[in-house]
Amino acid sequence: MPSSFPLLMFSHFVTMKYWLVFGVFASYISSVNGYSLIREYSGQSFFDRWDFYNDYDNLTAGNVMWANESYAASQKLAYIDSRGNAIIKVDNTTNVPLGQNRSTVRITSQDTYDIGSVWIIDLSHIPFGCSVWPAFWTFGPNWPEDGEIDIIEAINMMTFNQMSIHTTPGCTDNGSEYQLGISGPTTDCSQPPGCTVAETSPNSYAGDFAAAGGGVWATQFDVSGIFIWFWSRPNIPASINQANSSSVDVTQWGTPHASYFSNTCNITQFYTPQNLVLDITLCGVWAGVGSNYASTCANAGPTGQCYEDCVVGPGSPRYDDAYFNISYVRAYTSALPSATATGTTTTPPTRVTATRQSGKSTRNYDNNGWSAVVMFLIAAPIAVIGSWPLMFKKLHYRGMPV
């Protein structure tokens, strides 16, 4: 027998394993491919269904004051530009004295979205620069007990986006084979870093993202798991690129860039309906930590300190790139057996703080055994075939307060 036979057999084994995992996932999502548009935030009415935070950053200890709506509008921190895109930015015109913080914006959707939703955001620019910490994320009403999904998040001069989920104890992620990103070493999603996935596709953050014309993120919030896709502008699927995309088919999107399967993190247990959030903070417990800051911004100023070198003093040119330029945010809902109300109007959400509540608020779904079947279909082939090691890359993690 040729000496290459073991290698050939191993190659066939890996190929068969990949396609089996792919087939199981694809066969499931093909049954829930119908997502219909329920809400679009765009154009002159973009800000109509969002609440402005109007307080200091008591979540991540950033050196900012999140403006109220009237101040943000008057100072051009939140407005609609001549192309009809929403701009959310850091104040780059004020000379901030020592001891004060810089104005910026955080907005939270008045609508909440249940399991069985898809969210799509199209941007041409994401905030970046030394001290800058932007995020597009979601949270449940009793944060952090009701879960958090970080779709877009990075700091300082990072060159890639980092996705993550945060939960209470019991949810784990051991690194999915069915994703394009690289999972971080933390597998317990209740730990401060959360369960992170580093984007490996080019042009997902900073100047390269803008130079490529921006891009699109899509997130599927589903009983089978949480799945996130990213496409740079030239690679956006045709169905999403349509001017008025009233429905989407996730089976056309290929392999997710981050996958969090429900066989190790029961989505119905750890997540309740989610609000969407867009914000920009500065420094804080991730971007401002010494080693994280110094890794890309050591030469940003004379002190080597995030606040002193960046926030204090003139805003330009330091924060000229610290803005979101958003074409739209769209929310879709499916007819999944367990999906209930999505895109419903709520009263303005109670302001959340970094203090944990006692106990956990959970929401039960009558899914007629659907979740168990899905978890079996996903877990069984993987258990039979065995696990395949992933490459792990040490990242600069977000220090979520506890």
Coordinates of C-alpha atoms in Angstrom, one line a residue:
M1 CA 0.0 0.0 0.0
P2 CA 1.4 3.4 -0.9
S3 CA 2.9 5.4 2.0
S4 CA 0.7 8.3 1.2
F5 CA -2.5 6.3 2.0
P6 CA -2.7 7.4 5.7
L7 CA -2.5 11.0 4.7
L8 CA -5.1 10.5 2.0
M9 CA -7.5 8.8 4.4
F10 CA -7.0 11.5 6.9
S11 CA -7.7 14.2 4.3
H12 CA -10.9 12.3 3.3
F13 CA -11.9 12.0 7.0
V14 CA -11.5 15.8 7.6
T15 CA -13.3 16.6 4.4
M16 CA -16.2 14.2 5.2
K17 CA -16.4 15.7 8.7
Y18 CA -16.5 19.2 7.6
W19 CA -19.3 18.5 5.1
L20 CA -21.3 16.6 7.6
V21 CA -21.2 19.4 10.1
F22 CA -22.0 21.8 7.2
G23 CA -24.9 19.6 6.1
V24 CA -26.4 19.4 9.5
F25 CA -26.3 23.2 9.9
A26 CA -27.5 23.9 6.4
S27 CA -30.4 21.5 6.6
Y28 CA -31.6 23.2 9.8
I29 CA -31.4 26.8 8.6
S30 CA -33.0 25.8 5.3
S31 CA -36.2 25.2 7.3
V32 CA -36.1 28.7 8.8
N33 CA -34.9 30.6 5.8
G34 CA -37.9 32.9 5.6
Y35 CA -37.3 36.2 7.4
S36 CA -39.5 39.1 6.7
L37 CA -38.7 42.8 7.3
I38 CA -40.4 44.1 10.4
R39 CA -38.5 47.4 11.1
E40 CA -36.1 49.6 9.2
Y41 CA -34.1 52.5 10.7
S42 CA -33.0 54.7 7.9
G43 CA -33.1 58.1 6.3
Q44 CA -34.6 61.2 8.0
S45 CA -36.5 59.0 10.5
F46 CA -33.5 56.9 11.6
F47 CA -33.3 58.4 15.1
D48 CA -37.1 58.3 15.7
R49 CA -37.2 55.0 17.5
W50 CA -34.0 55.3 19.5
D51 CA -33.5 56.7 23.1
F52 CA -30.3 58.7 23.8
Y53 CA -28.6 57.6 27.0
N54 CA -27.9 61.1 28.5
D55 CA -25.5 60.2 31.2
Y56 CA -21.8 59.4 31.9
D57 CA -20.4 56.0 31.0
N58 CA -21.3 53.9 34.1
L59 CA -21.0 50.7 32.1
T60 CA -17.4 50.6 31.0
A61 CA -15.9 53.6 32.8
G62 CA -15.2 55.5 29.6
N63 CA -14.1 59.2 29.8
V64 CA -17.2 60.4 28.0
M65 CA -20.6 62.0 28.6
W66 CA -23.2 60.5 26.4
A67 CA -25.3 63.4 25.1
N68 CA -29.1 63.8 25.2
E69 CA -30.9 64.0 21.9
S70 CA -31.2 67.8 21.7
Y71 CA -27.5 68.4 22.6
A72 CA -26.3 65.7 20.2
A73 CA -28.4 67.3 17.4
S74 CA -27.2 70.9 18.1
Q75 CA -23.6 69.9 18.3
K76 CA -23.8 67.6 15.2
L77 CA -23.0 64.5 17.2
A78 CA -26.0 62.7 15.8
Y79 CA -27.6 63.8 12.5
I80 CA -28.6 62.8 9.0
D81 CA -26.1 63.7 6.3
S82 CA -26.8 64.9 2.7
R83 CA -26.9 61.3 1.5
G84 CA -29.5 60.3 4.0
N85 CA -27.1 58.4 6.2
A86 CA -27.1 58.5 10.0
I87 CA -24.0 60.0 11.6
I88 CA -23.0 59.2 15.2
K89 CA -19.8 60.7 16.3
V90 CA -17.4 61.9 19.1
D91 CA -17.1 65.6 19.7
N92 CA -14.0 66.6 17.7
T93 CA -14.3 70.4 18.1
T94 CA -14.1 71.0 21.8
N95 CA -10.8 71.6 23.7
V96 CA -11.5 69.5 26.8
P97 CA -9.7 70.6 30.0
L98 CA -8.1 68.2 32.4
G99 CA -10.7 66.6 34.7
Q100 CA -13.5 66.7 32.2
N101 CA -14.9 64.2 29.7
R102 CA -15.6 64.4 26.0
S103 CA -19.1 64.3 24.6
T104 CA -20.3 61.4 22.4
V105 CA -23.4 59.4 21.8
R106 CA -25.1 56.1 22.9
I107 CA -28.5 55.2 21.5
T108 CA -30.8 52.3 22.4
S109 CA -33.6 51.0 20.3
Q110 CA -37.1 51.4 21.7
D111 CA -38.0 48.2 19.9
T112 CA -37.0 44.8 21.4
Y113 CA -36.4 41.7 19.3
D114 CA -37.2 38.1 20.3
I115 CA -35.5 34.8 19.4
G116 CA -36.3 34.3 15.7
S117 CA -34.9 37.6 14.5
V118 CA -32.2 38.7 12.1
W119 CA -30.5 42.1 12.3
I120 CA -28.6 43.7 9.4
I121 CA -26.5 46.9 9.6
D122 CA -24.9 48.6 6.6
L123 CA -22.1 51.1 7.3
S124 CA -19.6 53.0 5.3
H125 CA -17.5 54.1 8.3
I126 CA -16.8 52.8 11.8
P127 CA -15.2 54.9 14.6
F128 CA -11.5 54.2 15.1
G129 CA -8.4 55.9 16.6
C130 CA -6.5 55.9 19.8
S131 CA -8.8 55.7 22.8
V132 CA -11.8 55.0 20.6
W133 CA -14.1 52.1 21.6
P134 CA -17.2 51.7 19.3
A135 CA -19.8 49.0 19.5
F136 CA -23.0 47.8 17.9
W137 CA -24.4 45.3 20.4
T138 CA -27.6 44.0 22.1
F139 CA -28.8 43.4 25.6
G140 CA -31.7 42.0 27.5
P141 CA -33.9 44.1 30.0
N142 CA -32.0 42.9 33.0
W143 CA -28.5 43.3 31.8
P144 CA -26.2 41.5 32.1
E145 CA -28.5 38.6 33.3
D146 CA -30.5 38.5 30.1
G147 CA -27.5 38.2 27.7
E148 CA -25.4 40.4 25.5
I149 CA -24.3 40.0 21.9
D150 CA -21.4 42.1 20.6
I151 CA -21.6 42.3 16.8
I152 CA -19.2 45.2 16.1
E153 CA -16.6 46.0 18.7
A154 CA -12.9 47.0 18.6
I155 CA -10.5 49.5 20.3
N156 CA -7.8 51.9 19.5
M157 CA -5.9 51.0 16.3
M158 CA -7.0 47.3 16.1
T159 CA -7.2 46.1 12.5
F160 CA -10.0 43.6 12.9
N161 CA -13.5 43.4 14.4
Q162 CA -14.1 41.2 17.5
M163 CA -17.5 39.5 18.0
S164 CA -18.6 38.0 21.4
I165 CA -21.4 36.9 23.6
H166 CA -21.8 37.4 27.4
T167 CA -24.1 35.4 29.6
T168 CA -24.6 34.2 33.1
P169 CA -22.8 30.9 34.1
G170 CA -23.8 27.8 32.2
C171 CA -23.2 28.9 28.6
T172 CA -20.0 27.8 27.0
D173 CA -18.4 28.0 23.6
N174 CA -15.7 25.5 22.7
G175 CA -14.8 26.9 19.3
S176 CA -17.0 26.1 16.4
E177 CA -15.6 24.5 13.3
Y178 CA -18.5 26.0 11.4
Q179 CA -17.2 29.6 11.4
L180 CA -14.6 31.7 9.6
G181 CA -13.4 33.6 12.6
I182 CA -11.0 32.5 15.3
S183 CA -12.3 31.7 18.8
G184 CA -10.5 33.1 21.8
P185 CA -9.3 30.9 24.7
T186 CA -12.1 31.8 27.1
T187 CA -14.8 29.1 26.8
D188 CA -17.0 30.2 29.7
C189 CA -19.2 33.0 28.4
S190 CA -19.9 34.3 31.9
Q191 CA -16.3 35.4 32.3
P192 CA -15.4 39.1 31.8
P193 CA -14.0 38.6 28.3
G194 CA -17.0 36.7 27.2
C195 CA -16.7 34.1 24.3
T196 CA -14.9 36.0 21.6
V197 CA -14.4 35.4 17.9
A198 CA -11.8 37.5 16.0
E199 CA -12.7 38.4 12.4
T200 CA -10.3 37.0 9.9
S201 CA -11.7 38.5 6.7
P202 CA -9.9 41.7 5.6
N203 CA -11.3 45.2 5.9
S204 CA -13.5 44.6 9.0
Y205 CA -12.3 47.6 11.0
A206 CA -10.5 51.0 10.9
G207 CA -9.2 52.7 7.8
D208 CA -9.2 49.6 5.7
F209 CA -13.0 49.1 6.3
A210 CA -13.7 52.7 5.1
A211 CA -11.3 52.4 2.2
A212 CA -13.1 49.3 0.9
G213 CA -16.4 51.2 0.9
G214 CA -17.6 49.8 4.3
G215 CA -19.6 46.7 4.6
V216 CA -22.5 44.8 6.2
W217 CA -23.0 42.7 9.3
A218 CA -25.9 40.3 9.7
T219 CA -26.8 38.5 13.0
Q220 CA -29.2 35.6 13.3
F221 CA -30.7 35.3 16.8
D222 CA -32.2 31.8 16.8
V223 CA -33.1 28.8 18.9
S224 CA -30.3 26.9 17.2
G225 CA -27.7 29.5 18.2
I226 CA -26.4 33.0 17.5
F227 CA -24.6 33.4 14.1
I228 CA -22.8 36.5 12.8
W229 CA -21.8 37.3 9.2
F230 CA -19.6 40.1 7.8
W231 CA -19.2 41.2 4.2
S232 CA -16.9 43.9 2.9
R233 CA -18.7 46.1 0.3
P234 CA -17.7 44.1 -2.8
N235 CA -18.9 40.8 -1.3
I236 CA -22.3 41.7 0.0
P237 CA -25.0 39.2 -1.1
A238 CA -27.3 40.4 -3.9
S239 CA -30.4 39.8 -1.7
I240 CA -29.1 42.2 0.9
N241 CA -27.9 44.7 -1.6
Q242 CA -31.4 45.3 -3.0
A243 CA -32.6 48.8 -2.3
N244 CA -35.7 47.5 -0.5
S245 CA -34.9 44.1 0.9
S246 CA -38.2 43.0 2.4
S247 CA -37.0 39.4 3.1
V248 CA -33.8 37.6 3.5
D249 CA -32.7 34.0 3.1
V250 CA -29.8 33.0 5.5
T251 CA -29.1 29.9 3.5
Q252 CA -27.5 32.1 0.8
W253 CA -25.0 33.6 3.1
G254 CA -22.4 30.8 3.4
T255 CA -20.4 30.1 6.5
P256 CA -21.0 32.4 9.5
H257 CA -18.0 34.4 10.7
A258 CA -19.0 33.6 14.4
S259 CA -21.1 30.7 15.5
Y260 CA -22.5 30.0 19.0
F261 CA -24.5 26.8 18.9
S262 CA -27.2 26.1 21.4
N263 CA -25.9 22.6 22.2
T264 CA -23.4 24.3 24.6
C265 CA -25.4 27.5 25.2
N266 CA -29.2 27.2 25.4
I267 CA -30.3 30.4 23.8
T268 CA -33.8 30.2 25.3
Q269 CA -32.3 29.9 28.8
F270 CA -29.6 32.6 28.6
Y271 CA -31.3 35.2 26.4
T272 CA -34.5 37.2 26.5
P273 CA -35.7 39.7 23.9
Q274 CA -32.9 42.1 23.0
N275 CA -32.6 45.9 22.5
L276 CA -30.1 47.2 19.9
V277 CA -27.4 49.6 20.9
L278 CA -24.9 51.9 19.1
D279 CA -22.3 53.7 21.1
I280 CA -18.9 55.2 21.2
T281 CA -16.9 55.5 24.4
L282 CA -13.3 56.5 25.0
C283 CA -10.6 54.8 27.0
G284 CA -12.4 52.8 29.7
V285 CA -11.9 49.3 31.0
W286 CA -10.7 47.9 27.7
A287 CA -9.3 50.6 25.4
G288 CA -7.8 52.5 28.3
V289 CA -6.0 49.7 30.1
G290 CA -2.3 50.2 29.9
S291 CA -1.2 47.2 27.9
N292 CA -4.2 47.3 25.6
Y293 CA -3.7 51.0 24.9
A294 CA 0.1 50.8 24.5
S295 CA -0.1 47.9 22.0
T296 CA -1.2 50.2 19.2
C297 CA -1.1 53.8 20.7
A298 CA 2.2 53.9 22.7
N299 CA 3.3 57.0 20.7
A300 CA 0.0 58.8 20.7
G301 CA 1.1 61.4 23.4
P302 CA 3.8 62.3 25.9
T303 CA 2.3 60.6 29.0
G304 CA 1.5 57.1 27.6
Q305 CA -1.9 57.4 29.3
C306 CA -5.2 57.1 27.3
Y307 CA -7.1 60.0 29.0
E308 CA -4.3 62.5 29.2
D309 CA -3.0 61.9 25.7
C310 CA -6.3 61.6 23.8
V311 CA -9.4 62.9 25.6
V312 CA -7.8 66.0 27.1
G313 CA -7.0 68.8 24.7
P314 CA -8.2 69.5 21.1
G315 CA -10.5 67.1 19.4
S316 CA -9.1 67.4 15.9
P317 CA -7.4 65.6 14.3
R318 CA -7.6 63.0 17.1
Y319 CA -11.2 62.2 16.7
D320 CA -11.8 63.1 13.0
D321 CA -12.3 59.4 12.3
A322 CA -14.4 58.6 15.4
Y323 CA -17.8 58.3 13.8
F324 CA -20.4 55.9 12.5
N325 CA -21.8 56.4 9.0
I326 CA -24.9 54.2 8.8
S327 CA -27.0 53.5 5.7
Y328 CA -29.6 51.5 7.6
V329 CA -30.3 49.0 10.4
R330 CA -33.0 46.4 9.4
A331 CA -34.7 43.9 11.7
Y332 CA -36.4 40.8 10.3
T333 CA -38.6 38.1 12.0
S334 CA -39.2 34.5 11.2
A335 CA -42.1 32.1 11.6
L336 CA -40.0 29.7 13.8
P337 CA -42.2 27.7 16.2
S338 CA -40.6 29.4 19.2
A339 CA -40.4 32.9 17.9
T340 CA -42.9 35.4 19.5
A341 CA -43.2 39.1 19.2
T342 CA -40.4 40.9 17.4
G343 CA -40.0 44.6 16.6
T344 CA -42.7 45.6 19.0
T345 CA -42.7 49.1 20.5
T346 CA -41.8 49.2 24.2
T347 CA -41.5 51.9 26.8
P348 CA -38.1 53.5 26.9
P349 CA -35.8 50.9 28.6
T350 CA -34.7 51.4 32.1
R351 CA -31.1 52.7 32.3
V352 CA -28.8 49.8 33.2
T353 CA -25.7 50.0 35.3
A354 CA -22.7 47.8 35.8
T355 CA -24.2 46.4 39.0
R356 CA -25.3 42.8 38.8
Q357 CA -28.8 41.9 40.0
S358 CA -29.4 39.0 42.3
G359 CA -30.7 35.9 40.6
K360 CA -31.5 35.6 36.9
S361 CA -34.5 36.4 34.9
T362 CA -35.3 33.7 32.4
R363 CA -38.0 33.4 29.7
N364 CA -39.5 30.1 28.8
Y365 CA -40.6 29.3 25.2
D366 CA -43.1 26.6 24.3
N367 CA -41.1 25.2 21.3
N368 CA -42.7 21.8 21.3
G369 CA -39.3 20.1 21.6
W370 CA -37.8 22.0 18.6
S371 CA -34.7 23.1 20.6
A372 CA -33.9 19.6 21.8
V373 CA -34.2 18.2 18.3
V374 CA -32.0 20.9 16.8
M375 CA -29.4 20.4 19.6
F376 CA -29.4 16.7 18.9
L377 CA -28.9 17.1 15.2
I378 CA -26.0 19.5 15.7
A379 CA -24.3 17.7 18.6
A380 CA -24.7 14.0 17.5
P381 CA -22.5 14.1 14.4
I382 CA -19.9 16.2 16.1
A383 CA -19.7 13.8 19.0
V384 CA -19.4 10.8 16.8
I385 CA -16.7 12.3 14.6
G386 CA -14.8 13.9 17.4
S387 CA -13.4 17.4 17.9
W388 CA -10.9 19.2 15.7
P389 CA -8.5 21.7 17.3
L390 CA -8.8 25.3 16.3
M391 CA -6.0 27.8 16.2
F392 CA -6.3 30.2 19.1
K393 CA -5.2 33.7 19.0
K394 CA -4.7 35.8 22.2
L395 CA -6.7 39.0 21.9
H396 CA -7.1 42.2 23.8
Y397 CA -10.4 41.5 25.5
R398 CA -13.2 43.7 26.6
G399 CA -13.3 43.9 30.4
M400 CA -17.0 43.7 31.0
P401 CA -17.8 44.9 34.5
V402 CA -19.2 42.4 37.0

